[in-house]
Short mmCIF file of C-alpha atoms and ligand atoms in Angstrom, two decimals:
data_model
loop_
_atom_site.label_atom_id
_atom_site.label_comp_id
_atom_site.label_asym_id
_atom_site.label_seq_id
_atom_site.Cartn_x
_atom_site.Cartn_y
_atom_site.Cartn_z
CA UNK Y 1363 26.38 -22.61 30.27
CA UNK Y 1364 23.55 -20.30 29.31
CA UNK Y 1365 20.14 -21.45 30.52
CA UNK Y 1366 17.05 -20.94 28.37
CA UNK Y 1367 16.01 -17.96 30.53
CA UNK Y 1368 19.16 -16.11 29.37
CA UNK Y 1369 17.94 -16.18 25.79
CA UNK Y 1370 17.19 -12.78 24.37
CA UNK Y 1371 15.39 -12.28 21.08
CA UNK Y 1372 16.86 -9.92 18.49
CA UNK Y 1373 14.83 -6.74 18.80
CA UNK Y 1374 13.93 -5.44 15.34
CA UNK Y 1375 14.38 -1.69 15.41
CA UNK Y 1376 11.61 -0.44 13.12
CA UNK Y 1377 12.52 3.15 13.79
CA UNK Y 1378 16.05 2.64 12.47
CA UNK Y 1379 14.88 0.64 9.43
CA UNK Y 1380 12.24 3.29 8.66
CA UNK Y 1381 14.89 6.00 8.98
CA UNK Y 1382 17.08 4.24 6.40
CA UNK Y 1383 14.13 3.85 4.02
CA UNK Y 1384 13.17 7.50 4.45
CA UNK Y 1385 16.64 8.67 3.53
CA UNK Y 1386 16.57 6.41 0.44
CA UNK Y 1387 13.24 8.02 -0.50
CA UNK Y 1388 14.58 11.55 0.10
CA UNK Y 1389 17.46 10.80 -2.33
CA UNK Y 1390 15.05 9.61 -5.00
CA UNK Y 1391 12.75 12.62 -4.52
CA UNK Y 1392 15.77 14.92 -4.95
CA UNK Y 1393 16.74 13.14 -8.18
CA UNK Y 1394 13.19 13.41 -9.55
CA UNK Y 1395 13.11 17.08 -8.72
CA UNK Y 1396 16.48 17.76 -10.40
CA UNK Y 1397 15.69 15.73 -13.52
CA UNK Y 1398 12.03 16.65 -14.11
CA UNK Y 1399 11.41 19.69 -11.90
CA UNK Y 1400 8.57 17.78 -10.19
CA UNK Y 1401 8.08 16.29 -6.74
CA UNK Y 1402 5.64 13.59 -5.54
CA UNK Y 1403 2.42 14.87 -3.96
CA UNK Y 1404 0.29 13.17 -1.31
CA UNK Y 1405 -3.23 14.28 -0.41
CA UNK Y 1406 -4.48 13.29 3.04
CA UNK Y 1407 -8.21 13.64 3.62
CA UNK Y 1408 -9.44 13.66 7.19
CA UNK Y 1409 -13.09 13.90 8.17
CA UNK Y 1410 -14.01 15.08 11.67
CA UNK Y 1411 -11.85 15.46 14.76
CA UNK Y 1412 -10.82 12.03 16.05
CA UNK Y 1413 -7.71 12.51 18.15
CA UNK Y 1414 -5.99 9.30 17.01
CA UNK Y 1415 -6.66 10.10 13.33
CA UNK Y 1416 -5.34 13.63 13.76
CA UNK Y 1417 -2.15 12.40 15.34
CA UNK Y 1418 -1.60 9.79 12.54
CA UNK Y 1419 -2.25 12.46 9.92
CA UNK Y 1420 0.14 14.96 11.48
CA UNK Y 1421 2.84 12.25 11.58
CA UNK Y 1422 2.26 11.56 7.89
CA UNK Y 1423 2.43 15.28 7.07
CA UNK Y 1424 5.73 15.73 8.93
CA UNK Y 1425 7.24 12.67 7.29
CA UNK Y 1426 6.30 14.02 3.83
CA UNK Y 1427 7.99 17.35 4.54
CA UNK Y 1428 11.12 15.57 5.72
CA UNK Y 1429 11.63 13.67 2.44
CA UNK Y 1430 10.50 16.47 0.10
CA UNK Y 1431 7.05 15.10 -0.75
CA UNK Y 1432 4.45 17.86 -1.12
CA UNK Y 1433 1.46 17.24 1.12
CA UNK Y 1434 -2.07 18.44 0.46
CA UNK Y 1435 -4.12 18.51 3.65
CA UNK Y 1436 -7.86 18.33 3.33
CA UNK Y 1437 -9.82 18.61 6.57
CA UNK Y 1438 -13.58 18.16 6.19
CA UNK Y 1439 -16.23 18.68 8.88
CA UNK Y 1440 -17.70 15.67 10.72
CA UNK Y 1441 -21.08 16.35 9.04
CA UNK Y 1442 -19.79 16.43 5.46
CA UNK Y 1443 -22.08 14.63 3.03
CA UNK Y 1444 -20.97 11.57 1.09
CA UNK Y 1445 -21.47 13.49 -2.19
CA UNK Y 1446 -19.20 16.32 -1.02
CA UNK Y 1447 -16.49 13.89 0.13
CA UNK Y 1448 -16.66 11.98 -3.15
CA UNK Y 1449 -16.51 15.21 -5.13
CA UNK Y 1450 -13.32 16.13 -3.20
CA UNK Y 1451 -11.85 12.73 -4.08
CA UNK Y 1452 -12.69 13.32 -7.76
CA UNK Y 1453 -11.02 16.73 -7.63
CA UNK Y 1454 -7.86 15.12 -6.23
CA UNK Y 1455 -8.04 12.34 -8.85
CA UNK Y 1456 -7.89 15.08 -11.51
CA UNK Y 1457 -5.09 17.11 -9.89
CA UNK Y 1458 -1.79 16.29 -11.69
CA UNK Y 1459 0.30 17.44 -8.69
CA UNK Y 1460 -1.32 14.77 -6.50
CA UNK Y 1461 0.14 11.27 -6.96
CA UNK Y 1462 -1.33 9.64 -3.87
CA UNK Y 1463 -4.67 10.01 -2.09
CA UNK Y 1464 -5.31 8.75 1.41
CA UNK Y 1465 -8.69 8.97 3.14
CA UNK Y 1466 -8.02 8.51 6.84
CA UNK Y 1467 -10.12 5.75 8.43
CA UNK Y 1468 -12.40 5.23 10.22
CA UNK Y 1469 -14.92 7.56 8.60
CA UNK Y 1470 -17.94 8.86 10.55
CA UNK Y 1471 -20.80 6.34 10.51
CA UNK Y 1472 -23.00 8.20 7.99
CA UNK Y 1473 -20.35 7.81 5.28
CA UNK Y 1474 -20.06 4.61 3.27
CA UNK Y 1475 -16.37 3.67 3.44
CA UNK Y 1476 -16.63 1.11 0.64
CA UNK Y 1477 -18.18 3.63 -1.72
CA UNK Y 1478 -15.69 6.40 -0.89
CA UNK Y 1479 -12.57 4.20 -1.20
CA UNK Y 1480 -13.86 2.81 -4.49
CA UNK Y 1481 -13.84 6.35 -5.95
CA UNK Y 1482 -10.08 6.86 -5.45
CA UNK Y 1483 -8.21 6.56 -8.74
CA UNK Y 1484 -6.43 3.18 -8.88
CA UNK Y 1485 -3.19 4.93 -9.86
CA UNK Y 1486 -3.35 7.12 -6.73
CA UNK Y 1487 -4.53 4.48 -4.23
CA UNK Y 1488 -1.42 4.65 -2.01
CA UNK Y 1489 -3.27 2.90 0.85
CA UNK Y 1490 -3.96 -0.05 -1.44
CA UNK Y 1491 -7.55 -0.27 -0.13
CA UNK Y 1492 -9.34 0.06 -3.49
CA UNK Y 1493 -11.32 -3.18 -4.04
CA UNK Y 1494 -9.44 -3.84 -7.29
CA UNK Y 1495 -6.04 -3.52 -5.59
CA UNK Y 1496 -7.16 -5.76 -2.70
CA UNK Y 1497 -8.71 -8.20 -5.20
CA UNK Y 1498 -5.44 -8.46 -7.11
CA UNK Y 1499 -3.57 -9.00 -3.83
CA UNK Y 1500 -5.88 -11.94 -3.15
CA UNK Y 1501 -5.43 -13.57 -6.56
CA UNK Y 1502 -2.64 -15.73 -7.85
CA UNK Y 1503 -0.58 -14.25 -10.67
CA UNK Y 1504 -2.04 -10.74 -10.27
CA UNK Y 1505 -0.11 -7.76 -8.92
CA UNK Y 1506 -1.82 -4.80 -7.26
CA UNK Y 1507 -0.51 -1.32 -8.10
CA UNK Y 1508 -0.04 -0.60 -4.37
CA UNK Y 1509 0.25 -2.77 -1.25
CA UNK Y 1510 -1.39 -1.54 1.99
CA UNK Y 1511 1.23 0.28 4.08
CA UNK Y 1512 1.23 -1.59 7.40
CA UNK Y 1513 1.27 -5.08 5.81
CA UNK Y 1514 4.02 -3.95 3.41
CA UNK Y 1515 5.97 -2.57 6.40
CA UNK Y 1516 5.69 -5.91 8.25
CA UNK Y 1517 7.11 -7.81 5.29
CA UNK Y 1518 9.87 -5.26 4.80
CA UNK Y 1519 10.89 -5.73 8.46
CA UNK Y 1520 11.00 -9.51 7.98
CA UNK Y 1521 13.06 -9.28 4.80
CA UNK Y 1522 15.49 -6.65 6.12
CA UNK Y 1523 15.99 -8.86 9.21
CA UNK Y 1524 16.92 -11.81 6.98
CA UNK Y 1525 13.82 -13.84 7.94
CA UNK Y 1526 12.52 -15.99 5.09
CA UNK Y 1527 8.79 -16.52 4.64
CA UNK Y 1528 8.55 -19.28 2.04
CA UNK Y 1529 7.13 -22.48 3.53
CA UNK Y 1530 6.94 -21.03 7.06
CA UNK Y 1531 3.90 -21.27 9.33
CA UNK Y 1532 2.58 -17.73 9.82
CA UNK Y 1533 -0.19 -16.93 12.28
CA UNK Y 1534 -1.97 -13.60 11.90
CA UNK Y 1535 -4.09 -12.51 14.86
CA UNK Y 1536 -6.98 -10.29 13.71
CA UNK Y 1537 -8.80 -9.93 10.41
CA UNK Y 1538 -9.28 -6.18 9.91
CA UNK Y 1539 -9.48 -4.74 6.39
CA UNK Y 1540 -6.56 -2.42 7.17
CA UNK Y 1541 -4.04 -4.96 8.50
CA UNK Y 1542 -5.09 -8.52 9.41
CA UNK Y 1543 -6.67 -9.51 6.12
CA UNK Y 1544 -4.17 -7.87 3.71
CA UNK Y 1545 -1.11 -9.03 5.69
CA UNK Y 1546 -2.48 -12.61 5.52
CA UNK Y 1547 -2.89 -12.30 1.75
CA UNK Y 1548 0.59 -10.87 1.36
CA UNK Y 1549 2.16 -13.68 3.43
CA UNK Y 1550 0.26 -16.19 1.31
CA UNK Y 1551 1.62 -14.53 -1.87
CA UNK Y 1552 5.09 -15.03 -0.37
CA UNK Y 1553 4.37 -18.77 0.06
CA UNK Y 1554 3.81 -18.91 3.83
CA UNK Y 1555 1.25 -21.33 5.25
CA UNK Y 1556 -1.13 -18.84 6.79
CA UNK Y 1557 -3.61 -19.24 9.65
CA UNK Y 1558 -5.81 -16.38 10.82
CA UNK Y 1559 -6.78 -16.34 14.48
CA UNK Y 1560 -9.77 -14.13 15.32
CA UNK Y 1561 -12.35 -13.46 18.00
CA UNK Y 1562 -14.26 -16.69 17.28
CA UNK Y 1563 -11.19 -18.94 17.11
CA UNK Y 1564 -11.13 -21.71 19.70
CA UNK Y 1565 -7.92 -22.17 21.75
CA UNK Y 1566 -5.88 -19.51 19.91
CA UNK Y 1567 -2.80 -20.25 22.02
CA UNK Y 1568 -2.58 -23.78 20.57
CA UNK Y 1569 -2.40 -22.35 17.06
CA UNK Y 1570 -0.01 -19.53 17.98
CA UNK Y 1571 2.38 -22.02 19.63
CA UNK Y 1572 2.91 -23.73 16.26
CA UNK Y 1573 3.87 -20.52 14.44
CA UNK Y 1574 7.27 -19.73 12.96
CA UNK Y 1575 6.05 -16.14 12.76
CA UNK Y 1576 3.27 -14.41 14.67
CA UNK Y 1577 1.68 -11.13 13.55
CA UNK Y 1578 -0.77 -9.88 16.15
CA UNK Y 1579 -2.95 -7.05 14.83
CA UNK Y 1580 -6.17 -7.13 16.78
CA UNK Y 1581 -5.65 -3.46 17.58
CA UNK Y 1582 -7.49 -0.14 17.76
CA UNK Y 1583 -10.59 -0.96 15.73
CA UNK Y 1584 -11.33 -3.80 18.15
CA UNK Y 1585 -11.15 -2.31 21.63
CA UNK Y 1586 -11.54 -5.72 23.24
CA UNK Y 1587 -8.36 -6.85 21.50
CA UNK Y 1588 -6.05 -6.45 24.42
CA UNK Y 1589 -8.25 -8.50 26.74
CA UNK Y 1590 -8.93 -11.26 24.27
CA UNK Y 1591 -5.58 -11.45 22.60
CA UNK Y 1592 -2.93 -10.36 24.98
CA UNK Y 1593 -0.34 -12.87 23.86
CA UNK Y 1594 1.68 -14.48 26.62
CA UNK Y 1595 5.36 -15.32 26.30
CA UNK Y 1596 4.50 -18.99 26.85
CA UNK Y 1597 2.38 -18.97 23.64
CA UNK Y 1598 5.42 -18.23 21.48
CA UNK Y 1599 7.42 -21.03 19.87
CA UNK Y 1600 11.13 -20.93 20.60
CA UNK Y 1601 12.94 -18.97 17.87
CA UNK Y 1602 9.76 -17.56 16.29
CA UNK Y 1603 9.59 -14.08 14.74
CA UNK Y 1604 7.06 -11.83 16.47
CA UNK Y 1605 5.92 -8.78 14.49
CA UNK Y 1606 3.63 -6.94 16.89
CA UNK Y 1607 1.18 -4.66 15.08
CA UNK Y 1608 -0.97 -4.04 18.17
CA UNK Y 1609 -1.26 -0.47 19.43
CA UNK Y 1610 -3.12 -0.19 22.69
CA UNK Y 1611 -3.14 2.87 24.92
CA UNK Y 1612 -2.91 1.95 28.62
CA UNK Y 1613 -3.19 4.42 31.50
CA UNK Y 1614 0.17 5.55 32.83
CA UNK Y 1615 0.27 8.40 35.32
CA UNK Y 1616 4.04 8.71 35.00
CA UNK Y 1617 3.56 10.01 31.44
CA UNK Y 1618 2.64 13.56 30.61
CA UNK Y 1619 -0.06 12.32 28.22
CA UNK Y 1620 -1.48 10.03 30.92
CA UNK Y 1621 -1.01 6.93 28.78
CA UNK Y 1622 1.56 4.80 27.04
CA UNK Y 1623 1.36 2.51 24.03
CA UNK Y 1624 1.77 -1.24 24.30
CA UNK Y 1625 1.49 -3.99 21.71
CA UNK Y 1626 -0.59 -7.18 21.73
CA UNK Y 1627 2.30 -9.27 23.07
CA UNK Y 1628 3.90 -9.55 26.51
CA UNK Y 1629 7.18 -8.13 25.21
CA UNK Y 1630 9.35 -8.97 28.22
CA UNK Y 1631 8.31 -12.62 28.46
CA UNK Y 1632 8.13 -13.19 24.69
CA UNK Y 1633 11.67 -11.78 24.30
CA UNK Y 1634 12.95 -14.72 26.36
CA UNK Y 1635 11.74 -17.27 23.80
CA UNK Y 1636 11.31 -15.56 20.43
CA UNK Y 1637 14.08 -15.37 17.83
CA UNK Y 1638 13.07 -11.85 16.77
CA UNK Y 1639 10.58 -9.37 18.15
CA UNK Y 1640 9.40 -5.84 17.32
CA UNK Y 1641 8.84 -3.34 20.15
CA UNK Y 1642 5.78 -1.09 20.54
CA UNK Y 1643 6.32 1.77 20.00
CA UNK Y 1644 9.26 1.79 17.58
CA UNK Y 1645 8.52 -1.39 15.61
CA UNK Y 1646 5.86 -1.56 12.91
CA UNK Y 1647 4.47 1.99 13.46
CA UNK Y 1648 7.33 3.93 11.84
CA UNK Y 1649 7.32 1.44 8.95
CA UNK Y 1650 3.69 2.22 8.09
CA UNK Y 1651 4.58 5.86 7.49
CA UNK Y 1652 7.76 4.95 5.56
CA UNK Y 1653 5.74 2.63 3.27
CA UNK Y 1654 3.18 5.37 2.62
CA UNK Y 1655 6.02 7.63 1.45
CA UNK Y 1656 7.40 4.79 -0.67
CA UNK Y 1657 4.00 4.15 -2.28
CA UNK Y 1658 3.62 7.87 -3.02
CA UNK Y 1659 7.09 7.98 -4.58
CA UNK Y 1660 6.36 4.88 -6.69
CA UNK Y 1661 3.02 6.34 -7.83
CA UNK Y 1662 4.73 9.60 -8.78
CA UNK Y 1663 7.53 7.81 -10.64
CA UNK Y 1664 4.98 5.88 -12.73
CA UNK Y 1665 3.56 9.22 -13.91
CA UNK Y 1666 6.62 11.50 -14.02
CA UNK Y 1667 9.11 9.07 -15.61
CA UNK Y 1668 6.78 7.69 -18.29
N1 GUN X 2353 -6.46 4.34 10.01
C1 GUN X 2353 -5.62 3.56 10.72
N2 GUN X 2353 -4.62 3.09 9.94
C2 GUN X 2353 -4.85 3.58 8.70
C3 GUN X 2353 -4.17 3.43 7.46
O1 GUN X 2353 -3.15 2.76 7.31
N3 GUN X 2353 -4.72 4.13 6.40
C4 GUN X 2353 -5.85 4.87 6.52
N4 GUN X 2353 -6.32 5.47 5.44
N5 GUN X 2353 -6.51 5.00 7.65
C5 GUN X 2353 -6.01 4.36 8.74
#
């Protein structure tokens, strides 16, 4: 008879799911191009030289090329003024070949992120970070034009894995504007009972142990995340779905880069108890890029097919 230690969670292969979605998108882009002679366009604005931002942006650029989306790359110097950045955003708002605008975050400290994101045309807000899109996500009976990419990718992974959300206890770990907060709102819209665990939460493991699904996303913007919220296998309820959004670089001399990426969860131990689990890398990451392409396609279709 199998003992409980023989249990192995189903590993959700985000890379494979993202690949399927990307080929669906490529088909639709081809059809648009044949029917209307137009392709979707995505503008990616990057300010300064952060290594992590540059690597995200180059991934996004490659993914666009692969599915036939035209990318517009705008690199601005670290010292750019807020007025210049906003004027660039306005120029992209007015460009009919651009259907999606993404301003890579975080911005240098002298730039007001709230002000800049608020200038992106609602119809081109493929990140879904415009206050009106986020506001609609938070409100009952309202639908935003775009959902933020990582949260949308998490829900897509759950649904394509046959995991229902309605009535389930979901615990989100982290409350960032990019992932934690919007994924909580999205789960609530899908009728989960949502709890957010954050840096001031007392006894987080007690709350996480109750969860039917756990979404740890205390990641990059909070460097202390991995120390505070490294989630042990013993914190996971038997059969729970674990969607690990954490991306933490840890030193690894066996790698050419000198580091490797790990999530916020002890994957090996959690796999022994969870029902489903996403790996890092190869789980949520590829889905974020796929959802950005999907949002750009949807934005383009709203304009081109009208
Ligand atoms: N920085 C880290 N993740 C993201 C994202 O999803 N969108 C943008 N614009 N910046 C980011």
